[in-house]
Amino acid sequence: MNAIELRAAISLAIVYVLRMLGLFMVMPVLAILAKDYADYSIILVGIAIGGYGLTQAILQIPMGMLSDRFGRKPIIVAGLVVFCLGSVVAALADSMLMLVVGRLLQGAGAIAGAIMALASDVSRQNQRAKVMAIIGIAIGFSFYLAVLLGPIIASYAGLQGIFMVTAVFAALCVPLVWWLVPNPTQVAPSGDTLPVLSDIGRLFKDSQLARLNLSVCLLHMLITLMFVQLPPLFIQSGVPLNDHWSLYLPVLICSIIGLSVLMGLNRKVSVKALMLVSLALLIAAFVGLLNAQTSLMLAAFLVVFFTGFNYLEANLPALVSTLAPAGKKGSAMGMYASFQFFGAFAGGILSGVLNQYFSAQLVFAVAIAICVVWLLLLLGLKPLGGLKRYSLSLENADTNIDVINQQLTELDGVEDIKLVKEQNVVYLKVNSNEFELARAHKIIGQMH
């Protein structure tokens, strides 16, 4: 990566971390601290924890499209301002209802798609994967950091303190985006970066993508459900809120080690098999949590849960990217993200309703049932080995592009192709075991 790409990757990763901290820091503490509100109910707790997901799911695709029309930075800054406003509303809330409003406003600052599009615009094609990887690592890191920082900040400043810190973080991101993040000098091929509304309906009918979209929806439903239940269980086991971080820290470290073991098996075992193993870990964790009596038992089963969760969270986006039709990765990823955010919202609602009208134990029993249905869903996932994607520029093509399209289509290993004349780009999905990239470059006159 050159200096501009490195600056873009680091600065956008920082923006992502600070924003995600604001969304996640309340998750490990809200179920306890919300009891101070006069209108407290476990249903409102569930909505407050997962509420950001509803507005994210609704707005993240439109916000990405608006960034195409009005520019990446203005839309990102506008989203950060809305997010900051939501954080202030939540911090000043004197009721659970206003807290929910604040969380919904936080989610309305849905800038994930615009950030990824900006990252693509400021990086060269051969370096884009590295830039995205840095941002992806930052996203995962932000969740772990939030789980640790939430109880610590809450012990000193309460729920209001967490939201005020979040508002400050969001405000700091505005000058960071405007002045530190490089201005784009190009527009990355939109088919790889942002959703197109006309593609969404067609992609809904793809049974393989549907399995992955439902998978991420259920995964985030389960993690939100978990954090509605977990803090009270720690309290019941005798661990005060300000010490919860000391349980989360070893749990997260051990689960990362578990993730490393699963990732190490990728070359020997199929991704589908490892996904089924991860789901089995989630089932085992919920069975254990259903019967756990001590903080040590809770921590042990959380290690099992997060090991499975981490693997699925890390691999599902890559599978969606691989399966998406040529030229439609942006649409596929946008739809995937919407399912992800909606899952967080649904998990909060489900957990709150089951707690309010039935019992906390039933929540884990329902989680087990969800995992079993999910496992059956994944059994129908087809093998994915060998698929790769390329976006090749036609700017220097010295032959009629219709001829190029025909010649590329006839190359060995080409699974899917989409040529967009307006963008001077051709999108390819290929079987890497048969496809020769050098031959594709030669056809479009890019050999040097």
Coordinates of C-alpha atoms in Angstrom, one line a residue:
M1 CA 0.0 0.0 0.0
N2 CA 1.2 3.5 -0.7
A3 CA 1.0 6.4 1.9
I4 CA -2.5 7.5 0.8
E5 CA -4.0 4.0 1.0
L6 CA -2.4 3.4 4.4
R7 CA -3.7 6.7 5.7
A8 CA -7.1 5.9 4.4
A9 CA -7.2 2.4 5.9
I10 CA -6.0 3.6 9.4
S11 CA -8.2 6.7 9.6
L12 CA -11.4 4.9 8.4
A13 CA -10.6 2.0 10.7
I14 CA -10.5 4.5 13.6
V15 CA -13.8 6.0 12.5
Y16 CA -15.3 2.5 12.5
V17 CA -13.9 1.6 15.9
L18 CA -15.2 4.8 17.6
R19 CA -18.6 4.4 16.0
M20 CA -19.0 0.8 16.8
L21 CA -17.8 1.3 20.4
G22 CA -20.8 3.7 20.8
L23 CA -23.2 1.0 19.6
F24 CA -21.8 -1.9 21.5
M25 CA -20.5 -0.5 24.9
V26 CA -24.0 -0.4 26.3
M27 CA -24.8 -4.0 25.5
P28 CA -23.0 -5.7 28.5
V29 CA -24.5 -3.2 31.0
L30 CA -27.9 -1.9 29.8
A31 CA -29.9 -4.9 31.2
I32 CA -28.7 -4.0 34.7
L33 CA -28.5 -0.2 34.7
A34 CA -31.9 0.3 32.9
K35 CA -33.6 -0.8 36.1
D36 CA -33.2 2.8 37.4
Y37 CA -35.8 4.1 35.0
A38 CA -39.3 4.4 36.2
D39 CA -40.8 2.8 33.1
Y40 CA -38.3 -0.1 33.1
S41 CA -39.4 -3.3 31.4
I42 CA -37.4 -6.1 30.0
I43 CA -39.1 -5.7 26.6
L44 CA -37.9 -2.1 26.5
V45 CA -34.4 -3.3 27.5
G46 CA -34.4 -5.7 24.5
I47 CA -35.6 -2.9 22.1
A48 CA -33.0 -0.5 23.5
I49 CA -30.2 -3.1 23.0
G50 CA -31.2 -4.1 19.5
G51 CA -33.1 -1.0 18.4
Y52 CA -30.2 0.5 16.5
G53 CA -30.4 -2.5 14.2
L54 CA -33.9 -1.5 12.9
T55 CA -32.9 1.9 11.6
Q56 CA -29.6 0.6 10.3
A57 CA -31.4 -2.1 8.4
I58 CA -33.8 0.4 6.8
L59 CA -31.3 3.2 6.0
Q60 CA -27.9 1.7 5.3
I61 CA -28.7 0.9 1.6
P62 CA -30.3 4.3 0.9
M63 CA -27.4 6.1 2.7
G64 CA -24.9 4.2 0.5
M65 CA -26.8 5.3 -2.6
L66 CA -26.9 8.9 -1.4
S67 CA -23.2 8.8 -1.1
D68 CA -23.0 8.1 -4.8
R69 CA -25.1 11.2 -5.6
F70 CA -23.8 13.7 -3.0
G71 CA -20.3 12.4 -2.2
R72 CA -18.9 10.0 0.3
K73 CA -17.7 12.5 2.9
P74 CA -20.8 14.7 3.2
I75 CA -23.0 11.6 3.8
I76 CA -20.5 10.1 6.3
V77 CA -20.4 13.4 8.2
A78 CA -24.2 13.7 8.2
G79 CA -24.5 10.1 9.5
L80 CA -22.0 10.9 12.3
V81 CA -24.0 14.0 13.3
V82 CA -27.2 12.0 13.5
F83 CA -25.3 9.3 15.5
C84 CA -24.0 12.0 17.9
L85 CA -27.5 13.4 18.3
G86 CA -28.8 10.0 19.1
S87 CA -26.1 9.5 21.7
V88 CA -26.9 12.8 23.4
V89 CA -30.7 12.0 23.4
A90 CA -29.9 8.6 25.1
A91 CA -27.5 10.2 27.6
L92 CA -30.1 12.8 28.7
A93 CA -33.0 10.3 28.6
D94 CA -35.1 10.2 31.8
S95 CA -37.1 7.2 30.6
M96 CA -36.6 4.0 28.8
L97 CA -38.8 5.3 26.0
M98 CA -36.4 8.2 25.4
L99 CA -33.5 5.8 25.6
V100 CA -35.0 3.7 22.9
V101 CA -35.5 6.9 20.8
G102 CA -31.8 7.7 21.3
R103 CA -30.8 4.2 20.2
L104 CA -33.0 4.4 17.1
L105 CA -31.3 7.7 16.2
Q106 CA -27.9 6.2 16.7
G107 CA -28.8 3.5 14.1
A108 CA -30.1 6.1 11.7
G109 CA -26.5 7.3 11.2
A110 CA -26.1 4.3 8.9
I111 CA -22.8 5.0 7.2
A112 CA -21.2 1.6 6.9
G113 CA -21.8 1.3 3.2
A114 CA -20.5 4.9 2.5
I115 CA -17.4 4.2 4.5
M116 CA -16.6 1.0 2.6
A117 CA -17.3 2.8 -0.7
L118 CA -14.9 5.6 0.3
A119 CA -12.3 3.0 1.2
S120 CA -12.7 1.5 -2.3
D121 CA -12.4 4.9 -4.0
V122 CA -9.1 5.8 -2.3
S123 CA -7.4 2.5 -3.0
R124 CA -6.1 0.8 -6.1
Q125 CA -7.7 -2.4 -7.2
N126 CA -4.7 -4.5 -6.3
Q127 CA -4.5 -3.0 -2.8
R128 CA -8.3 -2.8 -2.1
A129 CA -8.4 -6.1 -0.3
K130 CA -5.7 -5.0 2.2
V131 CA -7.5 -1.8 3.0
M132 CA -10.8 -3.7 3.6
A133 CA -8.9 -6.2 5.7
I134 CA -7.6 -3.5 8.0
I135 CA -11.1 -2.0 8.4
G136 CA -12.5 -5.5 9.0
I137 CA -10.0 -6.3 11.7
A138 CA -10.9 -2.9 13.3
I139 CA -14.6 -3.8 13.3
G140 CA -14.0 -7.1 15.1
F141 CA -11.6 -5.4 17.6
S142 CA -14.2 -2.7 18.4
F143 CA -16.7 -5.3 19.6
Y144 CA -14.2 -6.9 22.0
L145 CA -13.1 -3.5 23.2
A146 CA -16.7 -2.4 23.8
V147 CA -17.5 -5.5 25.8
L148 CA -14.5 -4.7 28.1
L149 CA -14.9 -0.9 28.3
G150 CA -18.7 -0.8 28.8
P151 CA -18.7 -2.2 32.4
I152 CA -15.6 -0.1 33.3
I153 CA -17.1 3.2 32.2
A154 CA -20.5 2.3 33.6
S155 CA -18.9 1.7 37.1
Y156 CA -17.6 5.3 37.1
A157 CA -20.1 7.2 35.1
G158 CA -23.2 5.1 34.6
L159 CA -25.2 4.6 31.5
Q160 CA -25.3 8.4 30.9
G161 CA -21.5 8.4 30.9
I162 CA -21.3 5.7 28.2
F163 CA -23.6 7.6 25.9
M164 CA -21.8 10.9 26.5
V165 CA -18.4 9.3 25.7
T166 CA -20.1 7.9 22.6
A167 CA -21.2 11.4 21.6
V168 CA -17.7 12.7 22.0
F169 CA -16.3 9.8 19.9
A170 CA -18.8 10.6 17.1
A171 CA -17.9 14.3 17.3
L172 CA -14.2 13.5 17.0
C173 CA -14.8 11.4 13.9
V174 CA -16.2 14.4 12.0
P175 CA -12.9 16.3 11.6
L176 CA -11.1 13.0 11.2
V177 CA -13.2 12.1 8.1
W178 CA -13.2 15.6 6.6
W179 CA -9.5 16.4 6.9
L180 CA -7.5 13.2 7.6
V181 CA -9.2 10.7 5.3
P182 CA -7.8 11.3 1.8
N183 CA -10.2 12.7 -0.8
P184 CA -11.1 10.2 -3.5
T185 CA -9.5 10.7 -6.9
Q186 CA -11.4 8.0 -8.6
V187 CA -14.7 6.1 -8.2
A188 CA -14.3 2.4 -7.6
P189 CA -16.5 0.1 -9.8
S190 CA -19.9 0.5 -8.1
G191 CA -20.9 -3.1 -8.7
D192 CA -18.3 -4.1 -6.2
T193 CA -19.0 -1.5 -3.6
L194 CA -22.6 -0.2 -3.4
P195 CA -26.0 -1.8 -3.8
V196 CA -28.2 -1.2 -6.8
L197 CA -31.9 -1.1 -6.0
S198 CA -32.9 -3.0 -9.1
D199 CA -30.6 -5.9 -8.1
I200 CA -32.1 -6.5 -4.7
G201 CA -35.3 -8.2 -5.8
R202 CA -33.4 -10.6 -8.0
L203 CA -30.8 -11.5 -5.3
F204 CA -33.7 -12.3 -2.9
K205 CA -34.5 -15.3 -5.2
D206 CA -31.0 -16.8 -4.9
S207 CA -31.3 -19.7 -2.6
Q208 CA -27.6 -19.8 -1.7
L209 CA -27.4 -16.1 -0.8
A210 CA -30.7 -16.5 1.1
R211 CA -29.1 -19.1 3.3
L212 CA -26.2 -16.8 4.1
N213 CA -28.5 -13.8 4.7
L214 CA -30.7 -15.7 7.1
S215 CA -27.5 -17.1 8.8
V216 CA -26.2 -13.6 9.6
C217 CA -29.7 -12.5 10.7
L218 CA -29.9 -15.5 13.1
L219 CA -26.3 -15.0 14.3
H220 CA -26.9 -11.4 15.3
M221 CA -30.3 -12.3 16.8
L222 CA -28.5 -14.7 19.1
I223 CA -25.8 -12.2 20.1
T224 CA -28.3 -9.6 21.0
L225 CA -30.5 -12.1 22.8
M226 CA -27.3 -13.2 24.7
F227 CA -26.6 -9.7 26.0
V228 CA -30.2 -9.2 27.2
Q229 CA -29.7 -12.3 29.4
L230 CA -26.0 -12.4 30.3
P231 CA -25.5 -9.3 32.6
P232 CA -28.3 -10.4 35.1
L233 CA -26.9 -13.9 35.2
F234 CA -23.5 -12.6 36.1
I235 CA -25.1 -10.5 38.9
Q236 CA -27.0 -13.6 40.1
S237 CA -23.8 -15.6 40.3
G238 CA -22.3 -13.0 42.6
V239 CA -20.2 -10.9 40.2
P240 CA -20.9 -7.1 40.6
L241 CA -21.2 -5.1 37.4
N242 CA -17.9 -3.2 37.7
D243 CA -16.1 -6.7 37.7
H244 CA -17.8 -8.0 34.6
W245 CA -14.9 -7.0 32.4
S246 CA -12.6 -9.4 34.4
L247 CA -14.8 -12.2 33.2
Y248 CA -15.2 -11.0 29.6
L249 CA -11.4 -10.6 29.1
P250 CA -10.4 -14.2 29.6
V251 CA -13.5 -15.3 27.7
L252 CA -12.6 -13.2 24.7
I253 CA -8.9 -14.2 24.7
C254 CA -9.8 -17.9 24.9
S255 CA -12.4 -17.6 22.2
I256 CA -9.8 -15.9 19.9
I257 CA -7.6 -18.9 20.4
G258 CA -10.5 -21.2 19.6
L259 CA -11.1 -19.1 16.4
S260 CA -7.4 -19.5 15.4
V261 CA -7.8 -23.3 15.8
L262 CA -10.9 -23.3 13.5
M263 CA -9.2 -21.0 11.0
G264 CA -6.2 -23.3 11.0
L265 CA -8.4 -26.2 9.9
N266 CA -9.6 -24.3 6.8
R267 CA -7.1 -26.0 4.5
K268 CA -8.0 -29.4 5.7
V269 CA -11.8 -29.1 6.2
S270 CA -14.4 -27.4 4.1
V271 CA -15.8 -24.0 5.1
K272 CA -19.3 -25.6 5.2
A273 CA -18.2 -28.3 7.6
L274 CA -16.5 -25.7 9.9
M275 CA -19.7 -23.6 9.8
L276 CA -21.7 -26.6 11.0
V277 CA -19.1 -27.2 13.7
S278 CA -19.4 -23.6 14.8
L279 CA -23.2 -24.0 14.9
A280 CA -22.8 -27.1 17.1
L281 CA -20.7 -25.0 19.4
L282 CA -23.5 -22.4 19.7
I283 CA -25.9 -25.2 20.5
A284 CA -23.6 -26.6 23.2
A285 CA -23.1 -23.2 24.7
F286 CA -26.8 -22.5 25.0
V287 CA -27.4 -25.9 26.5
G288 CA -24.7 -25.2 29.0
L289 CA -26.0 -21.7 29.8
L290 CA -29.4 -23.1 30.4
N291 CA -28.0 -25.0 33.3
A292 CA -25.0 -22.9 34.5
Q293 CA -25.1 -22.0 38.1
T294 CA -21.7 -20.3 38.8
S295 CA -19.8 -17.4 37.2
L296 CA -17.0 -20.0 36.2
M297 CA -19.6 -22.1 34.4
L298 CA -21.0 -19.1 32.7
A299 CA -17.6 -18.0 31.5
A300 CA -16.7 -21.5 30.2
F301 CA -19.8 -21.7 28.1
L302 CA -19.3 -18.2 26.9
V303 CA -15.9 -19.3 25.5
V304 CA -17.7 -22.0 23.6
F305 CA -20.3 -19.5 22.3
F306 CA -17.8 -16.9 21.2
T307 CA -15.6 -19.4 19.5
G308 CA -18.5 -20.4 17.2
F309 CA -19.7 -16.9 16.9
N310 CA -16.3 -15.5 15.9
Y311 CA -15.8 -18.1 13.1
L312 CA -19.3 -17.5 11.6
E313 CA -18.9 -13.7 11.9
A314 CA -15.6 -13.8 10.2
N315 CA -16.5 -16.1 7.3
L316 CA -20.1 -15.3 6.4
P317 CA -19.2 -12.0 4.6
A318 CA -16.5 -13.7 2.6
L319 CA -19.0 -16.4 1.5
V320 CA -21.5 -13.8 0.4
S321 CA -18.8 -11.9 -1.6
T322 CA -17.8 -15.2 -3.3
L323 CA -21.4 -16.3 -4.1
A324 CA -22.6 -13.0 -5.4
P325 CA -23.2 -12.8 -9.2
A326 CA -20.6 -10.9 -11.2
G327 CA -21.1 -7.1 -10.9
K328 CA -23.5 -7.5 -8.0
K329 CA -21.3 -7.9 -5.0
G330 CA -22.2 -4.4 -3.7
S331 CA -25.9 -5.3 -3.8
A332 CA -25.3 -8.7 -2.2
M333 CA -23.3 -7.2 0.6
G334 CA -25.8 -4.4 1.2
M335 CA -28.6 -6.9 1.5
Y336 CA -26.5 -9.0 3.8
A337 CA -25.8 -6.1 6.1
S338 CA -29.5 -5.2 6.2
F339 CA -30.3 -8.8 7.4
Q340 CA -27.5 -8.5 9.9
F341 CA -28.8 -5.3 11.5
F342 CA -32.4 -6.6 11.4
G343 CA -31.3 -9.7 13.3
A344 CA -29.9 -7.5 16.1
F345 CA -33.2 -5.8 16.4
A346 CA -35.2 -9.0 16.3
G347 CA -33.0 -10.6 18.9
G348 CA -33.7 -7.8 21.4
I349 CA -37.5 -8.0 20.8
L350 CA -37.6 -11.8 21.1
S351 CA -35.5 -11.9 24.2
G352 CA -37.6 -9.1 25.8
V353 CA -40.9 -10.7 25.0
L354 CA -39.9 -14.2 26.2
N355 CA -38.5 -12.7 29.5
Q356 CA -41.5 -10.5 30.1
Y357 CA -44.2 -13.1 29.5
F358 CA -42.5 -16.4 30.1
S359 CA -39.1 -17.0 31.7
A360 CA -35.4 -16.3 31.2
Q361 CA -34.8 -20.1 30.9
L362 CA -37.1 -20.2 27.9
V363 CA -34.9 -17.7 26.0
F364 CA -32.0 -20.1 25.9
A365 CA -34.3 -23.0 25.0
V366 CA -35.6 -21.0 22.0
A367 CA -32.0 -20.1 21.1
I368 CA -31.2 -23.8 20.9
A369 CA -34.3 -24.4 18.6
I370 CA -33.2 -21.5 16.4
C371 CA -29.7 -23.1 16.1
V372 CA -31.1 -26.4 15.1
V373 CA -33.3 -24.9 12.4
W374 CA -30.3 -22.9 11.2
L375 CA -28.2 -26.0 11.0
L376 CA -30.8 -27.7 8.8
L377 CA -30.8 -24.6 6.6
L378 CA -27.0 -24.7 6.2
L379 CA -27.0 -28.4 5.1
G380 CA -28.4 -27.1 1.7
L381 CA -25.4 -24.8 1.2
K382 CA -23.4 -25.9 -1.9
P383 CA -19.5 -26.3 -1.9
L384 CA -17.8 -23.0 -2.6
G385 CA -14.2 -23.9 -3.3
G386 CA -12.1 -22.2 -6.0
L387 CA -14.4 -19.2 -6.8
K388 CA -12.7 -15.8 -7.2
R389 CA -13.8 -12.4 -8.5
Y390 CA -12.1 -9.8 -10.6
S391 CA -13.0 -6.3 -11.8
L392 CA -11.0 -5.4 -14.9
S393 CA -10.8 -1.9 -16.4
L394 CA -11.6 -1.5 -20.1
E395 CA -10.1 2.0 -20.3
N396 CA -7.2 0.8 -22.4
A397 CA -9.1 -1.8 -24.4
D398 CA -8.1 -1.6 -28.1
T399 CA -10.9 -3.9 -29.4
N400 CA -14.7 -3.6 -29.7
I401 CA -16.0 -4.2 -26.2
D402 CA -18.8 -6.5 -27.5
V403 CA -16.0 -8.7 -29.0
I404 CA -14.1 -8.5 -25.6
N405 CA -17.3 -9.7 -23.8
Q406 CA -17.6 -12.7 -26.1
Q407 CA -13.9 -13.7 -25.9
L408 CA -13.9 -13.4 -22.1
T409 CA -17.1 -15.4 -21.8
E410 CA -15.4 -18.2 -23.7
L411 CA -12.4 -18.4 -21.4
D412 CA -12.0 -21.5 -19.3
G413 CA -13.1 -21.1 -15.7
V414 CA -15.4 -18.1 -16.3
E415 CA -18.6 -18.7 -14.2
D416 CA -20.3 -15.4 -14.6
I417 CA -19.6 -12.1 -16.4
K418 CA -21.0 -8.6 -16.5
L419 CA -19.7 -5.9 -18.7
V420 CA -20.8 -2.3 -17.9
K421 CA -20.0 0.0 -20.8
E422 CA -20.8 3.2 -18.9
Q423 CA -18.2 2.4 -16.3
N424 CA -15.6 0.8 -18.7
V425 CA -15.4 -2.2 -16.4
V426 CA -16.0 -5.9 -16.7
Y427 CA -16.9 -8.0 -13.6
L428 CA -15.8 -11.7 -13.6
K429 CA -16.6 -14.5 -11.3
V430 CA -14.3 -17.4 -12.1
N431 CA -13.2 -20.9 -11.0
S432 CA -9.5 -20.1 -10.1
N433 CA -8.5 -23.7 -10.8
E434 CA -9.2 -23.2 -14.5
F435 CA -9.1 -19.4 -15.1
E436 CA -5.9 -17.6 -16.3
L437 CA -5.9 -13.9 -15.5
A438 CA -3.1 -13.2 -17.9
R439 CA -5.3 -14.4 -20.8
A440 CA -8.1 -12.1 -19.7
H441 CA -5.7 -9.1 -19.6
K442 CA -4.4 -10.0 -23.0
I443 CA -8.0 -10.0 -24.4
I444 CA -8.7 -6.5 -23.2
G445 CA -5.3 -5.2 -24.2
Q446 CA -3.9 -4.5 -20.8
M447 CA -0.7 -6.6 -21.0
H448 CA 2.4 -4.6 -20.3

